[in-house]
mmCIF file of C-alpha atoms and ligand atoms in Angstrom:
data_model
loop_
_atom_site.group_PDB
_atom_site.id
_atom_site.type_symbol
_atom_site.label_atom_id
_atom_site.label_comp_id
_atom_site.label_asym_id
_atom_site.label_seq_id
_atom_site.Cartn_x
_atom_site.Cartn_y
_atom_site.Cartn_z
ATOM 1 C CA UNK A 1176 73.660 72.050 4.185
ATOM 2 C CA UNK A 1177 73.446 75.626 3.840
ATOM 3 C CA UNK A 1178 73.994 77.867 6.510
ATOM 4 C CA UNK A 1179 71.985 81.149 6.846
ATOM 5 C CA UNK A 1180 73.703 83.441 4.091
ATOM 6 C CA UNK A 1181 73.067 80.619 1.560
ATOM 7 C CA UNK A 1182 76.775 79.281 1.765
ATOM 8 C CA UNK A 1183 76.785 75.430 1.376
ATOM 9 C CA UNK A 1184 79.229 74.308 4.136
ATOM 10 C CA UNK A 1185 80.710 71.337 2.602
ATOM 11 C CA UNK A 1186 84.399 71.590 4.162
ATOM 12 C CA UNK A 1187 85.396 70.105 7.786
ATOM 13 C CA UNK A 1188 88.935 71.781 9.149
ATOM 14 C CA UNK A 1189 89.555 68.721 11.852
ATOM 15 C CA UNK A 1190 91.897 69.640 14.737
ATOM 16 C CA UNK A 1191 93.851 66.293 16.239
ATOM 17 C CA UNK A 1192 96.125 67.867 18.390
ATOM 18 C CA UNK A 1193 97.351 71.198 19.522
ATOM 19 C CA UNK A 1194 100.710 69.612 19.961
ATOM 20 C CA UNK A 1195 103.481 70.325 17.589
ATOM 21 C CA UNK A 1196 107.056 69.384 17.472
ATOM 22 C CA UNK A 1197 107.733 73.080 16.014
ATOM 23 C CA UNK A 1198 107.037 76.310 17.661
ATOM 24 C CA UNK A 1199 106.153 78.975 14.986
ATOM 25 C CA UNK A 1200 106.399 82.351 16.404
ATOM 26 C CA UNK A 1201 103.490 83.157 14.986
ATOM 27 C CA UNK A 1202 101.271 80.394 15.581
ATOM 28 C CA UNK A 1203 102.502 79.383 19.441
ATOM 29 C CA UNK A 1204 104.190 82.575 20.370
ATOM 30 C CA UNK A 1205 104.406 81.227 24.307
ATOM 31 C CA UNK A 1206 105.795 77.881 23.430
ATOM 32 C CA UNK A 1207 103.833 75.973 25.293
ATOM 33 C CA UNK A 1208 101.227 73.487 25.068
ATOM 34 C CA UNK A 1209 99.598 71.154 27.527
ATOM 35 C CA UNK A 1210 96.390 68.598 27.391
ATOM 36 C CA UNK A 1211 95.886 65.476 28.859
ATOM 37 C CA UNK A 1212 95.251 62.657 26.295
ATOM 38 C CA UNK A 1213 91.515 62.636 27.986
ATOM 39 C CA UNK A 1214 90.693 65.879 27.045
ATOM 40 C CA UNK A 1215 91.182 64.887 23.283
ATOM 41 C CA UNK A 1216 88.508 63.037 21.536
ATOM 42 C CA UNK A 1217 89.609 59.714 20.380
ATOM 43 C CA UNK A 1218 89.310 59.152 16.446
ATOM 44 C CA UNK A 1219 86.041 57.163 16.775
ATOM 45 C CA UNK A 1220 84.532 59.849 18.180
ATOM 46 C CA UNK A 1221 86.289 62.123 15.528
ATOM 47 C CA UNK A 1222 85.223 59.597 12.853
ATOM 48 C CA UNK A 1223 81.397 59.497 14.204
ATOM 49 C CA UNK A 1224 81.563 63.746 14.098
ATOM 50 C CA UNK A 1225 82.963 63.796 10.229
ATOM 51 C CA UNK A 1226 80.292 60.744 9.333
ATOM 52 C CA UNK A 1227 77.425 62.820 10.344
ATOM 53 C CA UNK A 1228 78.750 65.982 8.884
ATOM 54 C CA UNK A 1229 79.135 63.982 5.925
ATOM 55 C CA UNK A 1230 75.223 63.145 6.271
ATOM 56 C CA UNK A 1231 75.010 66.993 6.589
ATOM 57 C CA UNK A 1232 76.753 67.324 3.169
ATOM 58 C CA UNK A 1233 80.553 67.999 4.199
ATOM 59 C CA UNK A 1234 82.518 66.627 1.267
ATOM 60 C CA UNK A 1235 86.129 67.377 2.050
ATOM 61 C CA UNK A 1236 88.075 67.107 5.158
ATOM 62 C CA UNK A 1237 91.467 68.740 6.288
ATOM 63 C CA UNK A 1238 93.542 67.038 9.031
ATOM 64 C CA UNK A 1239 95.358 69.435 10.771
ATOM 65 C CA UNK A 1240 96.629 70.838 14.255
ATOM 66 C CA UNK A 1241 98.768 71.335 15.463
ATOM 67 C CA UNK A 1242 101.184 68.980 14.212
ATOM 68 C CA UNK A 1243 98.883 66.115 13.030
ATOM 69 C CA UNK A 1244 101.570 63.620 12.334
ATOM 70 C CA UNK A 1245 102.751 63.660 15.995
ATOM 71 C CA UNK A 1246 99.630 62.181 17.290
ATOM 72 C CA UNK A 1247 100.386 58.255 17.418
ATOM 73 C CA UNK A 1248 97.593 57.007 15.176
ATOM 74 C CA UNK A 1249 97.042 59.348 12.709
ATOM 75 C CA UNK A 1250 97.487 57.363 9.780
ATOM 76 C CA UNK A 1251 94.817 55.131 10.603
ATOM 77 C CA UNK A 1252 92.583 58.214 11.529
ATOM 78 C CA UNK A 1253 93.135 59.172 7.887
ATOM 79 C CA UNK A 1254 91.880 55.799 6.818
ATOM 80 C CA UNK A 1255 88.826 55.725 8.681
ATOM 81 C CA UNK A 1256 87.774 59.298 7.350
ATOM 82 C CA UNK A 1257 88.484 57.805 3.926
ATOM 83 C CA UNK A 1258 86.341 55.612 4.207
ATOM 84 C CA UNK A 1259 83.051 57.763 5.247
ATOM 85 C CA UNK A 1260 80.457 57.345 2.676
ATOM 86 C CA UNK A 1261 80.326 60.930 1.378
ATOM 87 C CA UNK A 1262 83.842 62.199 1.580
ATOM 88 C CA UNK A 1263 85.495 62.650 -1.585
ATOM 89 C CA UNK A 1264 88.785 64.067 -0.501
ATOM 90 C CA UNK A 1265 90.716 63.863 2.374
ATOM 91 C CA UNK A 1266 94.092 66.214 2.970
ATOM 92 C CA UNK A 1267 96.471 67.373 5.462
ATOM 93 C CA UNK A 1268 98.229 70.373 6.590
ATOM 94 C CA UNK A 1269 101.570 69.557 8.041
ATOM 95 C CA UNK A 1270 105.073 71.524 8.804
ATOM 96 C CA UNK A 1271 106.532 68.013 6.479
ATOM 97 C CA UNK A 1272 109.433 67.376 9.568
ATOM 98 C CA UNK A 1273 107.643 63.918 9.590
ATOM 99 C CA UNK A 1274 106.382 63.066 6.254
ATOM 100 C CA UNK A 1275 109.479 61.471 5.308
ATOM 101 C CA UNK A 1276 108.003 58.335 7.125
ATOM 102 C CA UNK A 1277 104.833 58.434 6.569
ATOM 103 C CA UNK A 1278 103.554 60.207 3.200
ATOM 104 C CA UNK A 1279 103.675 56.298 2.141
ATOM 105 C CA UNK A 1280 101.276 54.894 4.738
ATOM 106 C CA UNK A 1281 99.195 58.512 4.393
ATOM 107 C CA UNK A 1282 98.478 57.597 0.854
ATOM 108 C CA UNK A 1283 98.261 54.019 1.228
ATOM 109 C CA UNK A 1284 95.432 55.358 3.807
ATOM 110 C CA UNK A 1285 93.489 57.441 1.588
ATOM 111 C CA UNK A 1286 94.511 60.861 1.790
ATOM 112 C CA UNK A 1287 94.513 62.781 -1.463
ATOM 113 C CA UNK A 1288 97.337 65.266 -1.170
ATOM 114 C CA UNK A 1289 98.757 67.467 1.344
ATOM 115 C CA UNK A 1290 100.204 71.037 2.439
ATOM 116 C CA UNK A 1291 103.420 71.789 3.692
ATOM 117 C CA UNK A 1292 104.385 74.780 5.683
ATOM 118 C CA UNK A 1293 107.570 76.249 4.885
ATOM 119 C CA UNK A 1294 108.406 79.878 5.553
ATOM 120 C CA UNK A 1295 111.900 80.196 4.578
ATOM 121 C CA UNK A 1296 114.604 78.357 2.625
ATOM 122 C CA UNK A 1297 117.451 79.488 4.582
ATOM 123 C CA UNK A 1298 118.709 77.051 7.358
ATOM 124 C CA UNK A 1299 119.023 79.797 9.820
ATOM 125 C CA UNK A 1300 116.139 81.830 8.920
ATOM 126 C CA UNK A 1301 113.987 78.267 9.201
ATOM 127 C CA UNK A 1302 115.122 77.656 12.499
ATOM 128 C CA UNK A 1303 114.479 80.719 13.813
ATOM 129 C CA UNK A 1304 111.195 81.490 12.850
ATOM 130 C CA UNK A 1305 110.158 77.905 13.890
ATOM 131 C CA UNK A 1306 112.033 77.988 17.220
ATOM 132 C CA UNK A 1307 114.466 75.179 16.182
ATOM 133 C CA UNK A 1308 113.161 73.504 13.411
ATOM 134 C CA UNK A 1309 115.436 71.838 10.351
ATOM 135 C CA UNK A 1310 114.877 72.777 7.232
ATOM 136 C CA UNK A 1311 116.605 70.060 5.705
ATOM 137 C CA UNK A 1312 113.601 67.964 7.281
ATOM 138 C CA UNK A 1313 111.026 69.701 5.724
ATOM 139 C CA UNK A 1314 112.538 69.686 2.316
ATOM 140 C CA UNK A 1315 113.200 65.481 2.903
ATOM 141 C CA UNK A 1316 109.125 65.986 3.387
ATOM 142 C CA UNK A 1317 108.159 67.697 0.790
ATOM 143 C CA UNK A 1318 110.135 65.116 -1.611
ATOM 144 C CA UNK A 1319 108.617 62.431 0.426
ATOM 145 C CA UNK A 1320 105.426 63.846 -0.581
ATOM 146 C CA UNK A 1321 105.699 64.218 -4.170
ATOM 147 C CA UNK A 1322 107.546 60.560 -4.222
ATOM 148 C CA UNK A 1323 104.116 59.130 -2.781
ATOM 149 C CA UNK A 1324 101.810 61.007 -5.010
ATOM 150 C CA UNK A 1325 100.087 63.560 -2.451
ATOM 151 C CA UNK A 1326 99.447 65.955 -5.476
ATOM 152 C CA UNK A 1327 98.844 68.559 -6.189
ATOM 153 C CA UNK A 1328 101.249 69.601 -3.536
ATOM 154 C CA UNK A 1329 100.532 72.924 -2.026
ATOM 155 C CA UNK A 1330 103.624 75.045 -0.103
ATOM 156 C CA UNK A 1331 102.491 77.294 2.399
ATOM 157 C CA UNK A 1332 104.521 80.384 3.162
ATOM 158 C CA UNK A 1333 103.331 82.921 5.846
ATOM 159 C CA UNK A 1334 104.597 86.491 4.839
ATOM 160 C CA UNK A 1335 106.637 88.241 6.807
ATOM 161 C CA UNK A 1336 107.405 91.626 6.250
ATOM 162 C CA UNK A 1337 111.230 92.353 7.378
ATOM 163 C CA UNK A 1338 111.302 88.681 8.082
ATOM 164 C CA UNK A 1339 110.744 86.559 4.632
ATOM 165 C CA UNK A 1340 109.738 89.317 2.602
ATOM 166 C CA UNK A 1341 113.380 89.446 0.685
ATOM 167 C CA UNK A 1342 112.660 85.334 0.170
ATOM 168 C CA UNK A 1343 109.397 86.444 -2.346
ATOM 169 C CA UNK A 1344 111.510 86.177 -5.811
ATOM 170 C CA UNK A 1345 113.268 82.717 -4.212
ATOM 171 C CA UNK A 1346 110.336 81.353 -3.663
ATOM 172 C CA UNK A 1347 108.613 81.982 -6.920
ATOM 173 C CA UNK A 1348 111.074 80.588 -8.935
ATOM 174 C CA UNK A 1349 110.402 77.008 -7.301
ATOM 175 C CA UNK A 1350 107.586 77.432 -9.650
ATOM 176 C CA UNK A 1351 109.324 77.607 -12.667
ATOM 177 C CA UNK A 1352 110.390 73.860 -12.191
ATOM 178 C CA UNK A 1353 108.088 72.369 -9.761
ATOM 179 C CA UNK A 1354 104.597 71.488 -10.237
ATOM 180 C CA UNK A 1355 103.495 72.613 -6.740
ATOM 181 C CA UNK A 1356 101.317 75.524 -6.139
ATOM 182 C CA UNK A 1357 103.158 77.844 -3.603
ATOM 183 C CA UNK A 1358 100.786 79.794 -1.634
ATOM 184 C CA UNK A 1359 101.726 83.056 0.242
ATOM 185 C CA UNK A 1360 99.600 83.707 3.463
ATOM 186 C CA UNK A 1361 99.052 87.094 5.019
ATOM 187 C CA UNK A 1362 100.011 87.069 9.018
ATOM 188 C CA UNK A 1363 96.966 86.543 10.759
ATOM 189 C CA UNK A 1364 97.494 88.767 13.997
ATOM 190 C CA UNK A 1365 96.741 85.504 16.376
ATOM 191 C CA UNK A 1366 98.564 86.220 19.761
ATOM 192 C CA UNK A 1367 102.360 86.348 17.536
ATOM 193 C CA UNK A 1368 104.869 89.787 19.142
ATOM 194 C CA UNK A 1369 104.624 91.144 15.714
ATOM 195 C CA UNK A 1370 104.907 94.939 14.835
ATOM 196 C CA UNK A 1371 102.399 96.476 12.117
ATOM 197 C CA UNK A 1372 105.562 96.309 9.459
ATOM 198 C CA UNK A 1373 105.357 92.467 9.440
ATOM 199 C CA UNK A 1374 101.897 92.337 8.114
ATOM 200 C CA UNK A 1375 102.233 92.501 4.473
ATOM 201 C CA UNK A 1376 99.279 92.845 2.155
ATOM 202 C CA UNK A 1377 99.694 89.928 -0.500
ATOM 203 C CA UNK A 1378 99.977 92.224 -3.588
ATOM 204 C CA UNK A 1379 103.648 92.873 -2.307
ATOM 205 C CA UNK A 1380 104.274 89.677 -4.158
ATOM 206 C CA UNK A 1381 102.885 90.742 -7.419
ATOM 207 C CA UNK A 1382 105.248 94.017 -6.825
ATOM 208 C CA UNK A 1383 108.336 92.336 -6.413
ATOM 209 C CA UNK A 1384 107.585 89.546 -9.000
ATOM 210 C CA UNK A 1385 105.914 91.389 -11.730
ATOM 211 C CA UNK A 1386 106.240 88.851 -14.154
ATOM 212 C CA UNK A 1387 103.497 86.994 -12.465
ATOM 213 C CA UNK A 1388 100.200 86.382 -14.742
ATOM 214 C CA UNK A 1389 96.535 85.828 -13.337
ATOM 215 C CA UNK A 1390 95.283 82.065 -13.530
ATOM 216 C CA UNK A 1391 92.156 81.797 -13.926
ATOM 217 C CA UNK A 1392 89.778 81.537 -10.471
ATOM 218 C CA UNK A 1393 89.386 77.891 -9.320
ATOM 219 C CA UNK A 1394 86.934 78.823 -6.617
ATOM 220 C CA UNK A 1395 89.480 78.511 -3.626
ATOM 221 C CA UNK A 1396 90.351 80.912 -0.980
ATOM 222 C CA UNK A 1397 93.705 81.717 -3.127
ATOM 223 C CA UNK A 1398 93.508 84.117 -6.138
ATOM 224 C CA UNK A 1399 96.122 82.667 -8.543
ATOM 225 C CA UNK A 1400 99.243 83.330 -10.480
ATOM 226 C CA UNK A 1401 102.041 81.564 -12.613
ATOM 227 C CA UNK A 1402 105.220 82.844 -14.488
ATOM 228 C CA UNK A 1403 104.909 82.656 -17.434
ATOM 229 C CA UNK A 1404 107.422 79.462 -17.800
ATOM 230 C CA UNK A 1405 106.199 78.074 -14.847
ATOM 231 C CA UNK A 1406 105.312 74.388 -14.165
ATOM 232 C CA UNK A 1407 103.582 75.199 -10.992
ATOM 233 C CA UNK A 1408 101.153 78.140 -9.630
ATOM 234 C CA UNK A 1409 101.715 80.814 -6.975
ATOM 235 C CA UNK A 1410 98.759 81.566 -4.949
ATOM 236 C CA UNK A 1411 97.889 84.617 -2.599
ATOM 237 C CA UNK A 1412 95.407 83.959 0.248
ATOM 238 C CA UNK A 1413 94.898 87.258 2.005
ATOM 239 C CA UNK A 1414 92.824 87.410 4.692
ATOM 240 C CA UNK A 1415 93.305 90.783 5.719
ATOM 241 C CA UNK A 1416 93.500 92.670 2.921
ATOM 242 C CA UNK A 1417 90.884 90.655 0.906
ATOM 243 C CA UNK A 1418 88.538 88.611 3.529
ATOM 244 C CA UNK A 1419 87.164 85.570 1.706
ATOM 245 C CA UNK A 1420 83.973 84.704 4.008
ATOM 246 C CA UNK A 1421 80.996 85.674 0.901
ATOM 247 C CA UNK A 1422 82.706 82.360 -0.479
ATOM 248 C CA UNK A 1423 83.623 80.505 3.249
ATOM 249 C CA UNK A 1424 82.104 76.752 3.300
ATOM 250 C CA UNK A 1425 83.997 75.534 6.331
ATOM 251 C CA UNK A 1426 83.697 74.558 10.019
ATOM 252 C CA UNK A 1427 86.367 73.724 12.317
ATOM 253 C CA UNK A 1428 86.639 70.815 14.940
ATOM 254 C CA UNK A 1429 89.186 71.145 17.766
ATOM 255 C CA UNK A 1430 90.529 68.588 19.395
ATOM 256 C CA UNK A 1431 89.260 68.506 22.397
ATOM 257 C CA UNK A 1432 85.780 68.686 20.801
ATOM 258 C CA UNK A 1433 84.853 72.008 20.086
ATOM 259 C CA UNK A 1434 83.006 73.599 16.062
ATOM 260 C CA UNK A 1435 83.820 76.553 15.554
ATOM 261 C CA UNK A 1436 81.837 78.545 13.063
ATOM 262 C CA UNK A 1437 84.350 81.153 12.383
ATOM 263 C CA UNK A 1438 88.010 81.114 12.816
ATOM 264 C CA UNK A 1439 87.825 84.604 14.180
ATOM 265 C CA UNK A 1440 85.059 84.456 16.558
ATOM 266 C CA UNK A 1441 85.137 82.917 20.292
ATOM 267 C CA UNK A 1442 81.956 81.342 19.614
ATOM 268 C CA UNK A 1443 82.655 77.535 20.361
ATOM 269 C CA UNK A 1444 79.827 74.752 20.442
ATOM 270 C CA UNK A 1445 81.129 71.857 22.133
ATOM 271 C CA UNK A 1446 80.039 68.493 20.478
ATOM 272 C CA UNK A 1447 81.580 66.056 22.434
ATOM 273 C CA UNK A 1448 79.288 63.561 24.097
ATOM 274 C CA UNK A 1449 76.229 63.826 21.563
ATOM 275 C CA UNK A 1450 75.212 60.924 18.886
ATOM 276 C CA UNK A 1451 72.651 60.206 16.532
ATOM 277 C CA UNK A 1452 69.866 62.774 16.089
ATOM 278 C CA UNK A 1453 71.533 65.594 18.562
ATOM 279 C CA UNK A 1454 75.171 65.037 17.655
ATOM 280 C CA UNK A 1455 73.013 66.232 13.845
ATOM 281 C CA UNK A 1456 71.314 69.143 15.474
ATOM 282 C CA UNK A 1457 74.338 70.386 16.947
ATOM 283 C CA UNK A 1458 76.411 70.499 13.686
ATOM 284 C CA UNK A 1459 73.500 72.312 12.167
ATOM 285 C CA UNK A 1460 73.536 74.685 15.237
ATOM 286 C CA UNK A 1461 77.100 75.709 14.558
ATOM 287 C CA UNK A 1462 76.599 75.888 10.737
ATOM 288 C CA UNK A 1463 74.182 78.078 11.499
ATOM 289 C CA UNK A 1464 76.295 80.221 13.778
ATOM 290 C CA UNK A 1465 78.359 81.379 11.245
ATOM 291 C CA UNK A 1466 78.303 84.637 11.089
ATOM 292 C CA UNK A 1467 78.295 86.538 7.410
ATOM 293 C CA UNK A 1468 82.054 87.582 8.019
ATOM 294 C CA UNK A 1469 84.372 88.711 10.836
ATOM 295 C CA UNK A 1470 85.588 92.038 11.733
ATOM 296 C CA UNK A 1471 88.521 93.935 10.730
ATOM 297 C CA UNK A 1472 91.538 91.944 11.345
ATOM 298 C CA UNK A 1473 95.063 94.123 11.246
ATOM 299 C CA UNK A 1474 97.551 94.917 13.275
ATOM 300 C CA UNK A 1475 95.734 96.824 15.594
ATOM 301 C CA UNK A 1476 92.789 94.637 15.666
ATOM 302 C CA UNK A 1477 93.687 91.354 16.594
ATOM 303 C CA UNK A 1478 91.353 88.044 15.848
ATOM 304 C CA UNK A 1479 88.770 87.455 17.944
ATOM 305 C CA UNK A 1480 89.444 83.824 17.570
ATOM 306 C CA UNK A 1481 90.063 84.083 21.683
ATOM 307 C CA UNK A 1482 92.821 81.003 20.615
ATOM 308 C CA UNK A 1483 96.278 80.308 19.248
ATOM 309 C CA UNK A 1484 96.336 78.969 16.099
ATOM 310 C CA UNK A 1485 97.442 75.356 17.055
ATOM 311 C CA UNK A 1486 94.785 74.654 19.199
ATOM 312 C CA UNK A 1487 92.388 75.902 16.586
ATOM 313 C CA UNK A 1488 93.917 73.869 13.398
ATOM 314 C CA UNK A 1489 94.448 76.295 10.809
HETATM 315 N N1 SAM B 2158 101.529 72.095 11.852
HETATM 316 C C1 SAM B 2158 100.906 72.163 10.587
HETATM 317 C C2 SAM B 2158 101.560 73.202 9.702
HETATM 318 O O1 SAM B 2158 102.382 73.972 10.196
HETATM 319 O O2 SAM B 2158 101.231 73.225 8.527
HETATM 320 C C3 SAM B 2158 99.407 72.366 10.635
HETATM 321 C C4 SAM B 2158 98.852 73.360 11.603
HETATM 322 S S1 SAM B 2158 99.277 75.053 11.298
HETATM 323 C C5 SAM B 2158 98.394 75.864 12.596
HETATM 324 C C6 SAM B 2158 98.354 75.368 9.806
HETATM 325 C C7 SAM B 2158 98.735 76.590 9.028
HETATM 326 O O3 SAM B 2158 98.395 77.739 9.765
HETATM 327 C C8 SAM B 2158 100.209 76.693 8.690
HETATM 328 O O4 SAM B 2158 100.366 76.863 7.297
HETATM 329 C C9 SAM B 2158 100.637 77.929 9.423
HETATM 330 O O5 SAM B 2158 101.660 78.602 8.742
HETATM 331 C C10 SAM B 2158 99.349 78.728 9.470
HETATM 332 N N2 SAM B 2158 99.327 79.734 10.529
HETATM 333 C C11 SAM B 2158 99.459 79.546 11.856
HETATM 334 N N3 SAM B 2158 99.372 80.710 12.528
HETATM 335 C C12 SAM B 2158 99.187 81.664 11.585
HETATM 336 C C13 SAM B 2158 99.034 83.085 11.614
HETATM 337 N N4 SAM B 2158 99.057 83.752 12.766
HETATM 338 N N5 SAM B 2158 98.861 83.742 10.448
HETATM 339 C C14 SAM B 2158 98.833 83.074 9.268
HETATM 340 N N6 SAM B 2158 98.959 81.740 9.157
HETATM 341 C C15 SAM B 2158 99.149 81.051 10.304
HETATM 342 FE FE1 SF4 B 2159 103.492 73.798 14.694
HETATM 343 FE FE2 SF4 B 2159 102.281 74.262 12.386
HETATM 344 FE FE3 SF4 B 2159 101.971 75.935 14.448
HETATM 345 FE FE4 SF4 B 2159 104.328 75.813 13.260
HETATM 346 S S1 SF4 B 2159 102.408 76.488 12.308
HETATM 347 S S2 SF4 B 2159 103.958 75.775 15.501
HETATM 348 S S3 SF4 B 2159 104.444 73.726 12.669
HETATM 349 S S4 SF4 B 2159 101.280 73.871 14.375
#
């Protein structure tokens, strides 16, 4: 379905938790996170939402969070979205801590490929950015990953300016030898204690790694680039300096049952509760709601998203 500026929404973002094992600073900058288990819809009623958005012409589906992989189940969530007449691909963002045990059973279950959040390759760095993580886990993931076939594998590396900005070069060598396409992602000013020097535009990567050649545009939200030796791509998603909305075909559900049109507006339309004919109606209310793009986002003007980024699912 189209929604009212003639974009055909055929991508569903699907929240399954706000939970995470991690705690980014960037995307839970308080640390904490509570819900009861009865404030999250269950996966039928996910599975009857992404059916009838399928009906509405939604094509692809992202499981996300959150971390999805700590929500007991979410394997089997995966397979029952698989098998929705009408969905053609199925993926999942993840921080990879867990995907050593289950990329198997993931695509066993359907799911086409996944992306893996990783923001620095230094131990210490790692941990502190993700308030204790282990790197070491996330790289057992990321092999895990490409050992069970989720491919293409995308990387996903917020950027950091005084933080990860020095890790640019580092990181765009793992293209030279790995097919994966390693995608830097401007800070989103979401609720993170950041100062105005962390929020690089995404060009700083083609300055510090001129050797970096334009791919042609695939129609994603990342403009593209390889070296010129390179097995793999290097991708630059900025939504601050370059806002992508003239091209946005998503909606998000939140796990406790909420679309949102825009990732940077409040505007919520709960869904939880409706079937059939209404359940319809209200996905084509919020398709509709989406406005033709949000406003300025930089460090001065947070995102009206009126959320952290784990309870949204970005
Ligand atoms: N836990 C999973 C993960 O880390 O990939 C999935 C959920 S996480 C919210 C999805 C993506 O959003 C991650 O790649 C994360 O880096 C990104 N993200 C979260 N907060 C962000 C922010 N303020 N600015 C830019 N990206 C952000
Ligand atoms: Fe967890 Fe992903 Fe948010 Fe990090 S970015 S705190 S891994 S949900």
């Amino acid at each position: 379905m189209k929604d009212q500026f003639d974009r055909e929404i055929t991508y569903l973002r699907i929240s399954v938790t706000d939970l995470c094992n991690l705690r980014c600073k960037y995307c839970m900058p308080d640390g904490v996170c509570q819900k009861r288990h009865e404030d999250i819809l269950s996966f039928e009623e996910i599975a009857e939402i992404a059916s009838a958005a399928a009906q509405l012409g939604v094509r692809k589906v992202r499981i996300t969070g959150g971390e999805p992989l700590v929500r007991r189940g979410c394997v089997d969530l995966c397979r029952m979205i698989a098998q929705i007449p009408g969905i053609e691909e199925i993926d999942l963002t993840t921080n990879g801590t867990l995907l050593d045990r289950y990329a198997k059973d993931l695509k066993a279950a359907g799911v086409t490929r996944v992306n893996i959040s990783i923001d620095s390759l230094d131990p210490a760095k790692y941990r502190a950015i993700t308030g204790g993580g282990e790197l070491s886990a996330a790289l057992a993931g990321i092999r895990a990953a490409q050992e069970a076939g989720l491919i293409p594998l995308k990387l996903n590396t917020v950027l950091i300016g005084g933080f990860n900005d020095d890790e640019i070069p580092a990181f765009v060598k793992l293209t030279r030898t790995e097919p994966v396409e390693l995608r830097f992602i401007e800070l989103m000013p979401m609720g993170g204690h950041f100062g105005p020097e962390a929020y690089l535009p995404g060009d700083t990567v083609l300055e510090r790694v001129p050797a970096l050649e334009p791919v042609p545009h695939n129609g994603g939200v990342a403009r593209l680039y390889r070296l010129p030796d390179g097995k793999g791509r290097v991708g630059l998603i900025s939504p601050l300096s370059r806002h992508f909305c003239a091209s946005c075909n998503r909606l998000r559900l939140t796990s406790e049952g909420h679309l949102k049109p825009c990732l940077h507006s409040d505007r919520e339309i709960y869904v939880r509760g409706k079937h059939g004919e209404e359940l319809l109606e209200t996905l084509r209310q919020a398709i509709y709601a989406k406005p033709r793009m949000h406003g300025v986002l930089d460090a001065e003007h947070p995102s009206g998203a009126g959320r952290t980024m784990n309870t949204i699912g970005g």
